[in-house]
Structures are given as C-alpha cells and as structure tokens.
Coordinates of N, CA, C and O in Angstrom, one line a residue:
X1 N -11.9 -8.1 8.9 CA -11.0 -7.1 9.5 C -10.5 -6.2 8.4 O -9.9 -6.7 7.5
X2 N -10.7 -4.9 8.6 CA -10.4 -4.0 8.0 C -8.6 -4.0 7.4 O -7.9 -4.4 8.4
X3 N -8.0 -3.7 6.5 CA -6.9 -3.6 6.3 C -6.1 -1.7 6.6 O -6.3 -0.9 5.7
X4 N -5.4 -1.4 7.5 CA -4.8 -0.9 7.9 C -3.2 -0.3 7.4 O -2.3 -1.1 7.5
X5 N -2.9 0.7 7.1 CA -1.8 1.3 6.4 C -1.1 1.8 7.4 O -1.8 2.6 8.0
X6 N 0.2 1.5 7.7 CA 1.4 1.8 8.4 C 1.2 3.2 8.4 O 0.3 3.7 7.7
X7 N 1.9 3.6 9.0 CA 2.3 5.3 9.3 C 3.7 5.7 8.5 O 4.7 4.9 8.4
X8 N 3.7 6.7 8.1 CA 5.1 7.0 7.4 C 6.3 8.1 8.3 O 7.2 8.7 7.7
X9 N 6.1 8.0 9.5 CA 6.5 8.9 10.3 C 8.1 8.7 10.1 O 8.7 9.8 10.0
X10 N 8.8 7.6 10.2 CA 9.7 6.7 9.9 C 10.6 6.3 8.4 O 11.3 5.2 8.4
X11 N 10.7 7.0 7.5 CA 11.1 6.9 6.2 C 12.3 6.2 6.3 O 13.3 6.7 6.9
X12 N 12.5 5.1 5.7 CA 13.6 4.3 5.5 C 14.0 4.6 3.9 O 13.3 5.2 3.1
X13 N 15.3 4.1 3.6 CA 16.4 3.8 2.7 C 15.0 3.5 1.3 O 14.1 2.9 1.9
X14 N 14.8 3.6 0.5 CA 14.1 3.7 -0.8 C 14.5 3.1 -2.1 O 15.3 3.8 -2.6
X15 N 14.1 2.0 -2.9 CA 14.4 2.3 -4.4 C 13.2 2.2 -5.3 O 12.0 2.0 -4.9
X16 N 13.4 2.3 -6.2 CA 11.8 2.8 -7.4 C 11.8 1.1 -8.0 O 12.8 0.4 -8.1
X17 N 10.6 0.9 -8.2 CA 10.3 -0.1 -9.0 C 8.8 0.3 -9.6 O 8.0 1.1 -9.3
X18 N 8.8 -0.6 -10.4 CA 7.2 -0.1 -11.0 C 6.7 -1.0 -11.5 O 7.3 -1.6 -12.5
X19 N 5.2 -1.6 -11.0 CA 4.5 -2.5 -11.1 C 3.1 -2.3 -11.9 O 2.4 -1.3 -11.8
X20 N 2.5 -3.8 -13.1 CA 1.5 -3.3 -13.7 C 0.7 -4.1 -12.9 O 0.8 -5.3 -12.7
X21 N -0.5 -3.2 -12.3 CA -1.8 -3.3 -11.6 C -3.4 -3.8 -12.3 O -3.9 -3.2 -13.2
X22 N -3.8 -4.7 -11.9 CA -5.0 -4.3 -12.5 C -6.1 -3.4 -11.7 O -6.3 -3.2 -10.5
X23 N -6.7 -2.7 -12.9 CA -7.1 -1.8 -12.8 C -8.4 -1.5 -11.4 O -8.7 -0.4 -11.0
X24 N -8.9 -2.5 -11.1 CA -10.0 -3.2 -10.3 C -9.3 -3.1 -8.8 O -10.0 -3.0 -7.7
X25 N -7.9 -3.2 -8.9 CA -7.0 -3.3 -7.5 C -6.5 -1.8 -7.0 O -6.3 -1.6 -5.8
X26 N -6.3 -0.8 -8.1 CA -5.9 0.5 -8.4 C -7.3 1.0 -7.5 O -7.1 1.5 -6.4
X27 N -8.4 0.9 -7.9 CA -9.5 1.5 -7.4 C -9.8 1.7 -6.0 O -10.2 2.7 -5.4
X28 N -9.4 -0.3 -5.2 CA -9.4 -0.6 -4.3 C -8.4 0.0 -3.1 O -8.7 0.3 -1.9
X29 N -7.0 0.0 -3.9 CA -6.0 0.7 -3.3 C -6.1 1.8 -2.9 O -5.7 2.0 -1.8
X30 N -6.6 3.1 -3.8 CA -7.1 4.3 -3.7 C -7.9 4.6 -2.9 O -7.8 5.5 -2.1
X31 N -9.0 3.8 -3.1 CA -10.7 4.3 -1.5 C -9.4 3.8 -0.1 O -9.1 4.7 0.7
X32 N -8.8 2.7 0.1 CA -8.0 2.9 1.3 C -7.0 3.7 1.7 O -6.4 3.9 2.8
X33 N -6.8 4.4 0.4 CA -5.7 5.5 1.2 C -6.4 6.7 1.4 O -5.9 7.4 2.2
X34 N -7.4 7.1 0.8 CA -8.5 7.9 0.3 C -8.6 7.7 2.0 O -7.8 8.1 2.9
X35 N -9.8 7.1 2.0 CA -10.2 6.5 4.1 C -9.1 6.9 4.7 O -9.2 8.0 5.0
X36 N -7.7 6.3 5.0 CA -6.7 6.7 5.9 C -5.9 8.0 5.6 O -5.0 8.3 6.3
X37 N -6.1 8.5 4.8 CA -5.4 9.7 4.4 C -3.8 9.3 4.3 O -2.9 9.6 5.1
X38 N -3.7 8.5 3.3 CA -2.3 8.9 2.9 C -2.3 8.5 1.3 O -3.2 8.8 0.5
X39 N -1.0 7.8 1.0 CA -0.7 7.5 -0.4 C -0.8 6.6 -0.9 O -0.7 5.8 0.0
X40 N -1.1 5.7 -2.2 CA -1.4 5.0 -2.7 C -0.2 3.9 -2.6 O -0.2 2.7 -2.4
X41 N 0.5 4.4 -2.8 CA 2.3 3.9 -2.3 C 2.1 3.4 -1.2 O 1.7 2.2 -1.2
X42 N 2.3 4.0 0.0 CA 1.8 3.5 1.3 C 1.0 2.5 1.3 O 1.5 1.5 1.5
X43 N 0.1 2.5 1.2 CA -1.0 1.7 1.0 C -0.5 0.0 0.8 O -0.8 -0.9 1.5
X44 N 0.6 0.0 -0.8 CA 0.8 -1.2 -1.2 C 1.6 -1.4 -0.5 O 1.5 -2.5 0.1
X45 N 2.8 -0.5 -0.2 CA 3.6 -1.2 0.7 C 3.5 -1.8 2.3 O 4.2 -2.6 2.9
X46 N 2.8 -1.3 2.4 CA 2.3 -2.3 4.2 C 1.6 -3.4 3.7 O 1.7 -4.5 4.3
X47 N 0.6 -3.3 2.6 CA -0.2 -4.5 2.1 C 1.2 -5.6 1.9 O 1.2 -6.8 2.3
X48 N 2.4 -5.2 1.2 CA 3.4 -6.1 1.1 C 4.0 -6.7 2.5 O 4.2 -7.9 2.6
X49 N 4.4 -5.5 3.7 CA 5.2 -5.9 4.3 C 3.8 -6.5 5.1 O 3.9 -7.5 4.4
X50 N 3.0 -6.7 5.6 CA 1.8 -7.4 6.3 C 1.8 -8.6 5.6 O 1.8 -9.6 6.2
X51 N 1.9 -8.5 4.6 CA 1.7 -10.3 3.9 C 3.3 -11.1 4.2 O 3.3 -12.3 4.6
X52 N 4.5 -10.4 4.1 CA 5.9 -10.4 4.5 C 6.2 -11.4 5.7 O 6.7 -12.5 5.8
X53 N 5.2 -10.2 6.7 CA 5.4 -10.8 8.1 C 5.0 -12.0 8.7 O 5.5 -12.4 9.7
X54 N 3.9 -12.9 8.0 CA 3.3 -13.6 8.2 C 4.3 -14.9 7.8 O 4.1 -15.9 8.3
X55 N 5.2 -14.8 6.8 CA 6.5 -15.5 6.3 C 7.2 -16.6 7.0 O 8.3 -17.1 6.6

C-alpha cells in the first residue's frame, strides 16, 4: 500500500526543528511529494503522525 500525505488545508500551531537525513531517504521523500504535489515537510510529517497513530 502506497504511502499517502495529509492535506495541508488545516495549518496548526508550528515549531522548527531540524533533522539529519540519510541521503537515500531524502530522495525517497521527494518522488512522494513530487507524485502528490506538495512538500517535502509534509510528506515527513504525516509519515510521523501515521506511525504516531498506530501508538
């Protein structure tokens, strides 16, 4: 099953952090936002809150 990126229609409360990636995951992250048309940001963060929910 394909992995799936939230919609951003909805912007919640925000803070910056900044994470080191490997480079192989960077690529991967990109063709999926690339395909859904959004952001790379996006992208990780539903990949987080999706792994979250399962908690």
């Amino acid at each position: 099953m394909a992995f799936i990126p939230k919609k951003t229609a909805n912007k919640e409360t925000a803070v910056y952090k900044s994470l080191y990636i490997k480079e192989k995951l960077v690529i991967e992250i990109e063709k999926i936002a690339k395909e859904h048309d959004t952001s790379f940001n996006n992208v990780v963060v539903s990949m987080i809150e999706k792994c979250l929910e399962s908690q």
